[in-house]
Structure formats: C-alpha cells, structure tokens
Coordinates of C-alpha atoms in Angstrom, one line a residue:
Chain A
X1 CA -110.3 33.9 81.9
X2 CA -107.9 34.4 79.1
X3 CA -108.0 31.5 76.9
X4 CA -105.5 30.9 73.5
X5 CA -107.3 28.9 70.6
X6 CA -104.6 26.6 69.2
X7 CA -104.8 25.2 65.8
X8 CA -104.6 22.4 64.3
X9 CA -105.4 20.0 67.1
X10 CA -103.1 17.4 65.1
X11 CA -101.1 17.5 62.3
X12 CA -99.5 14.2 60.0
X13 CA -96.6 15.0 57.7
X14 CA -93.5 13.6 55.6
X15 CA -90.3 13.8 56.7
X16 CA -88.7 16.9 55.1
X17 CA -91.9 18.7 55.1
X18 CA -92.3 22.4 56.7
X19 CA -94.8 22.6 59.3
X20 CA -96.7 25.4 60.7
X21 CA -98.9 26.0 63.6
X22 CA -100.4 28.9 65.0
X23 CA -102.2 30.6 68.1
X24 CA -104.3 33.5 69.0
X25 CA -106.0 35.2 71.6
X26 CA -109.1 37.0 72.1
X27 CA -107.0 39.2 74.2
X28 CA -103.2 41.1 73.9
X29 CA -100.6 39.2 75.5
X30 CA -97.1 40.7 76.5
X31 CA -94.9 37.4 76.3
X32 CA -96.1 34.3 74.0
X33 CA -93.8 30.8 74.2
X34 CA -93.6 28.1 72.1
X35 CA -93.3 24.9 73.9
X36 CA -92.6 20.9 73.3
X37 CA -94.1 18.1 75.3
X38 CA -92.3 14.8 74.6
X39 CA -94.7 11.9 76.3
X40 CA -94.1 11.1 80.0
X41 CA -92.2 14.2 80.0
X42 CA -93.0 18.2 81.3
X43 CA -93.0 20.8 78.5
X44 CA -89.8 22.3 77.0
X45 CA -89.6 25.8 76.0
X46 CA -88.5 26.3 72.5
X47 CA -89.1 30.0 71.7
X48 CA -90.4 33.1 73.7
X49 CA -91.2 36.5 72.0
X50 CA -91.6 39.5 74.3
X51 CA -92.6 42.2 71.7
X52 CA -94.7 42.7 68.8
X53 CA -93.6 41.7 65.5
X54 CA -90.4 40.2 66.7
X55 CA -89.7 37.0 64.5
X56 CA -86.8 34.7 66.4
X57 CA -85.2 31.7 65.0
X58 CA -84.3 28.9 67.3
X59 CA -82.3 26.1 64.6
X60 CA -85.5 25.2 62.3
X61 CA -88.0 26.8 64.1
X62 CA -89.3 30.3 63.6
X63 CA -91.5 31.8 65.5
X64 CA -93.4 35.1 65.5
X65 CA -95.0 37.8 67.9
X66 CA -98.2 38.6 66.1
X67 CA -98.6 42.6 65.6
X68 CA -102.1 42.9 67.2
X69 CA -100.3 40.9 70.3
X70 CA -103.3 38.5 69.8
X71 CA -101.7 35.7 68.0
X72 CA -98.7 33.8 67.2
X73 CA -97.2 31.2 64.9
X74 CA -94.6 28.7 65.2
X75 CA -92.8 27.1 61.7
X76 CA -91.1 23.9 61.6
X77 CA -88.3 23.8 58.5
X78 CA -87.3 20.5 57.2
X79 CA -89.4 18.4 59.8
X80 CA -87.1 15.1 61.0
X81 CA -88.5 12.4 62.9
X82 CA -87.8 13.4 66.4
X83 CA -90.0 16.6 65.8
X84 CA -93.0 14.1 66.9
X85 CA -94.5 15.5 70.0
X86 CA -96.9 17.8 71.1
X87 CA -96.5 21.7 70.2
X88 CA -97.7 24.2 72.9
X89 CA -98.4 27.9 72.8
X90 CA -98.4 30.3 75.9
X91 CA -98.3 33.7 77.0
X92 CA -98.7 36.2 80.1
X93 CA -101.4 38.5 79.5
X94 CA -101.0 42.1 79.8
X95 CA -101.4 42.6 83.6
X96 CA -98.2 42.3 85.5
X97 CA -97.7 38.8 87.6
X98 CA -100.4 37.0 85.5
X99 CA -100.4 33.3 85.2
X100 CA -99.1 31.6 82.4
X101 CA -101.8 30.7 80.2
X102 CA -101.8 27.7 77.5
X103 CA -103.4 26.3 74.6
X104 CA -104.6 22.9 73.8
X105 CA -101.4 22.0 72.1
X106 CA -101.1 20.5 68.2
X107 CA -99.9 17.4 68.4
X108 CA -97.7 16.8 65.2
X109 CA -96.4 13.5 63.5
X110 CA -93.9 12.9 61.3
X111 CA -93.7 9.8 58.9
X112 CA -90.4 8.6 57.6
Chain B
X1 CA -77.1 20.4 86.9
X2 CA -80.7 18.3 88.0
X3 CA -83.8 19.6 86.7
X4 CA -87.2 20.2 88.5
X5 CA -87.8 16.2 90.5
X6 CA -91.2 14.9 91.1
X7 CA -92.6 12.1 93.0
X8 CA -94.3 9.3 92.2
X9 CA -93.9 9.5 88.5
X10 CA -97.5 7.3 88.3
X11 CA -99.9 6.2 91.2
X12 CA -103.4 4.8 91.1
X13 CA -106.0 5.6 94.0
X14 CA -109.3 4.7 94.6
X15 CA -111.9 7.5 95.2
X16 CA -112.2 9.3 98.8
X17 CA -108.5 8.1 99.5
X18 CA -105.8 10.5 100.1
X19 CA -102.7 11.5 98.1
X20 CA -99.8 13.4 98.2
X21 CA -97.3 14.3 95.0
X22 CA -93.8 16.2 96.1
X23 CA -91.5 18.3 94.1
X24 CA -87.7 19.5 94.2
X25 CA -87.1 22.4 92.3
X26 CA -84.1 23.3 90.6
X27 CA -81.5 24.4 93.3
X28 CA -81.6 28.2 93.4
X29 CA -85.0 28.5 91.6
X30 CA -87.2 30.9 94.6
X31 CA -90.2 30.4 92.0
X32 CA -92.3 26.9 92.2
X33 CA -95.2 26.2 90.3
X34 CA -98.1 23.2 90.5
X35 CA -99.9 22.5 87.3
X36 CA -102.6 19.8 86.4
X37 CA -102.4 19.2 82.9
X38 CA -105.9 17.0 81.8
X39 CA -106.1 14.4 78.9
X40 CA -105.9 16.6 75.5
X41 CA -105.2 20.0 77.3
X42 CA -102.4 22.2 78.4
X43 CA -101.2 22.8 81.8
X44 CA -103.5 24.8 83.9
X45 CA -101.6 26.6 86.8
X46 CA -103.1 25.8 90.6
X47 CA -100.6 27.4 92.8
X48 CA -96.9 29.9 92.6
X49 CA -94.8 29.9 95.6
X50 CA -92.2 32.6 95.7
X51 CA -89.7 31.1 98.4
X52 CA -92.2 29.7 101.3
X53 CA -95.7 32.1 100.4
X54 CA -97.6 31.1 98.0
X55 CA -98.9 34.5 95.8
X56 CA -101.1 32.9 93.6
X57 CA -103.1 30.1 94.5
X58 CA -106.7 31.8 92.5
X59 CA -107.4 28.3 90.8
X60 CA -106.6 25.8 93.6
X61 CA -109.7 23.9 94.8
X62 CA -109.3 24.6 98.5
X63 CA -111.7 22.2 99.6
X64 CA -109.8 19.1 98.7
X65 CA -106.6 20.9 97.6
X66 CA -103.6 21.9 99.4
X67 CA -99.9 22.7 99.4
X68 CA -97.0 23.5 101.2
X69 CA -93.6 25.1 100.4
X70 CA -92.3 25.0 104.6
X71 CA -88.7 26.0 103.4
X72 CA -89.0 27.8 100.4
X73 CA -87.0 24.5 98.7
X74 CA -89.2 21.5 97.8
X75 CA -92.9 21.1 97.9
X76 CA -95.9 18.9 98.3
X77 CA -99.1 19.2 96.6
X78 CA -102.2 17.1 98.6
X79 CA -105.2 16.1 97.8
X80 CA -107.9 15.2 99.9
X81 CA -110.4 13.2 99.3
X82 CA -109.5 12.6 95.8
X83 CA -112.3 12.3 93.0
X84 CA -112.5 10.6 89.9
X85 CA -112.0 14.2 87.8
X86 CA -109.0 14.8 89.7
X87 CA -107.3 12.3 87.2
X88 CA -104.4 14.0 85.4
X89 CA -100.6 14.9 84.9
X90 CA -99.6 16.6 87.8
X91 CA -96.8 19.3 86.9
X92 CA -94.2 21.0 88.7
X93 CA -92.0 23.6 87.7
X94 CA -89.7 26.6 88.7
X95 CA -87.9 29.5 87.7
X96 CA -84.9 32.0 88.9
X97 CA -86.8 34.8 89.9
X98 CA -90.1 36.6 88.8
X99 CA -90.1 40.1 87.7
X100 CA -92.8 42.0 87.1
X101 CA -92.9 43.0 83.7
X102 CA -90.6 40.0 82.4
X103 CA -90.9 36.6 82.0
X104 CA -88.9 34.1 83.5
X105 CA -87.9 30.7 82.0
X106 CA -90.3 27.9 83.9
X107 CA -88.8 24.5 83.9
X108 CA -90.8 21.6 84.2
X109 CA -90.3 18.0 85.9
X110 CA -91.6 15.2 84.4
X111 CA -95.2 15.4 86.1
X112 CA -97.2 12.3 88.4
X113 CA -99.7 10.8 86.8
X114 CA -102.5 10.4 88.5
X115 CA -105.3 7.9 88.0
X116 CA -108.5 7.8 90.5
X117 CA -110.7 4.7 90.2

C-alpha cells in the first residue's frame, strides 16, 4: 500500500527557532495535510493542499504541495512553546475515495 | 458545538477478553471513521461508514474485529477475543460529507487507549 516517509522522527529546538519538516511519497498524491497530535488528544488538521505547487500559510506555518505531487513540507516560523507536539503528514492518493494515508509523525520540542 | 466523543478514554483487558469502544460523531457528520493509531505511528484507517454502510472496511481484521453504525449516528467498534498486539489508541473521527474528488475535513475525538495484558 501507499506509504509516506516522514522525516525527522524528532526534532529539539530553541524557542524562536524556525522549524521545518518534510514528507514524501513513493507515489502522487491528490490532497496532502499537515496535522498536530497534542498527547491524550486526536490529530488536528493544520494545513491541507489540494494542488501542486500551492504554498498556504496558516499564522506561522507554511506549508507546500510538492510539484512531483510526491512530497510535501511543513515550516514552523518563530517556534513558541506550545508548538510541542507531534507533527503529521497525510494525503489521499490519486484514486478517488482512497483512505487517508499517514506518516510516522516528527515529534518536535521546543526549549524555553 | 461538541466535537467527535469517544468511550472509555483508557481501559486495560486481559488477553481472550472482550471489548467494546463507542463513538458519537459530530452531529450532522454522515462520514465516521475507526483508526488504530500504534506506539510511534500514525493512524491507520480500519473502517468508513457513510450514514449506516460501511464502504471501506479493506483493513479491518474480521476475525476478531467488528463494527456497527445501526443508525447512521454513533458507533461501536468490538473486538473479540482481544490480543496482546491489539494494544493501541483507538481513533474516531468524522466529516460533513465525502466527495469523490475532494477532501473533506476529518475531525478526530480524543481516541481509547487500549492496553491488553
């Protein structure tokens, strides 16, 4: 099955600092999402892209639909404390009704 | 307006017993979703309900494995015997409506934890 390679598994930065994390695929996705898992808690969508090359802001995040449709990256500006948590990438693949498919997640910290 | 609800938020089983985790979707939301989500990974998808049928349910393990969506409103995912691999979050989650060629916002309760001793 489809499977998205995530990296880095886990990430330890300086409050202030930029942050970036990316994604990719071994095949073309139609939709990839940026997600946040806070513990004890289901994921939080924090970005989706729906065509290639698109590049959407969402406050100090910016993410951006790769143009082979095979990857994606998310950027953190400015990280603050309450960043901490556990980044996810997804996407549908290209045939329609497929299941949402998700990497392993980076899971970021953020010292003050 | 309430998010996605789920049932027990923890519970700890012994092998062979039986368990059941339930779920109440956002009101309105036709779209339901199970996902296991193991130690270190994402969530994997097990079953989609649109209203009361289930259309996707390729990566459910049938032989222990079940679920029901009687009403097309809230759910309850089963498994019988459990095993000691079948430890993990347990994740629900629903959506508006699906479409075809768009995606769809899933939002996601705050998952069961399951541990199996």
């Amino acid at each position: 099955g489809q499977q998205l390679n995530q990296s880095p598994q886990s990430m330890f930065i300086q409050e202030g600092e930029d942050v970036s994390m990316n994604c990719t695929s071994s095949s073309i996705f139609n939709t990839w999402l940026w997600y946040k898992q806070d513990p004890g808690e289901g994921p939080v969508l924090l970005i989706a892209l729906y065509k290639a090359g698109e590049l959407t802001s969402n406050g100090r995040l910016t993410a951006q639909f790769g143009i082979t449709r095979k990857d994606s990256f998310l950027n953190i500006s400015a990280s603050i404390p309450s960043d901490v948590g556990i980044y996810f990438c997804a996407g549908h693949g290209i045939s329609g009704n497929t299941p949402l498919v998700f990497g392993k997640g980076t899971r970021l910290s953020v010292i003050a | 307006e309430a998010g996605v609800v789920q049932s027990p938020r923890y519970k700890i089983i012994e092998k062979k017993q039986p368990v059941a985790f339930w779920c109440n979707p956002i009101s309105g939301h036709n779209t339901l979703y199970w996902y296991r989500q193991n130690l270190g990974q994402g969530p994997e998808l097990l079953i989609r309900y649109e209203n009361e049928e289930a259309v996707d349910d390729s990566q459910l393990p049938k032989d222990r494995f079940s679920a029901e969506r009687l009403k097309g409103v809230d759910s309850t995912l089963k498994i019988q015997p459990a095993e000691l691999g079948d430890s993990a979050v347990y994740l629900c989650a629903s959506s508006p409506y699906t479409l075809i060629s768009s995606y769809n916002e899933q939002f996601f309760g705050p998952g069961t934890r399951l541990t199996v001793l």
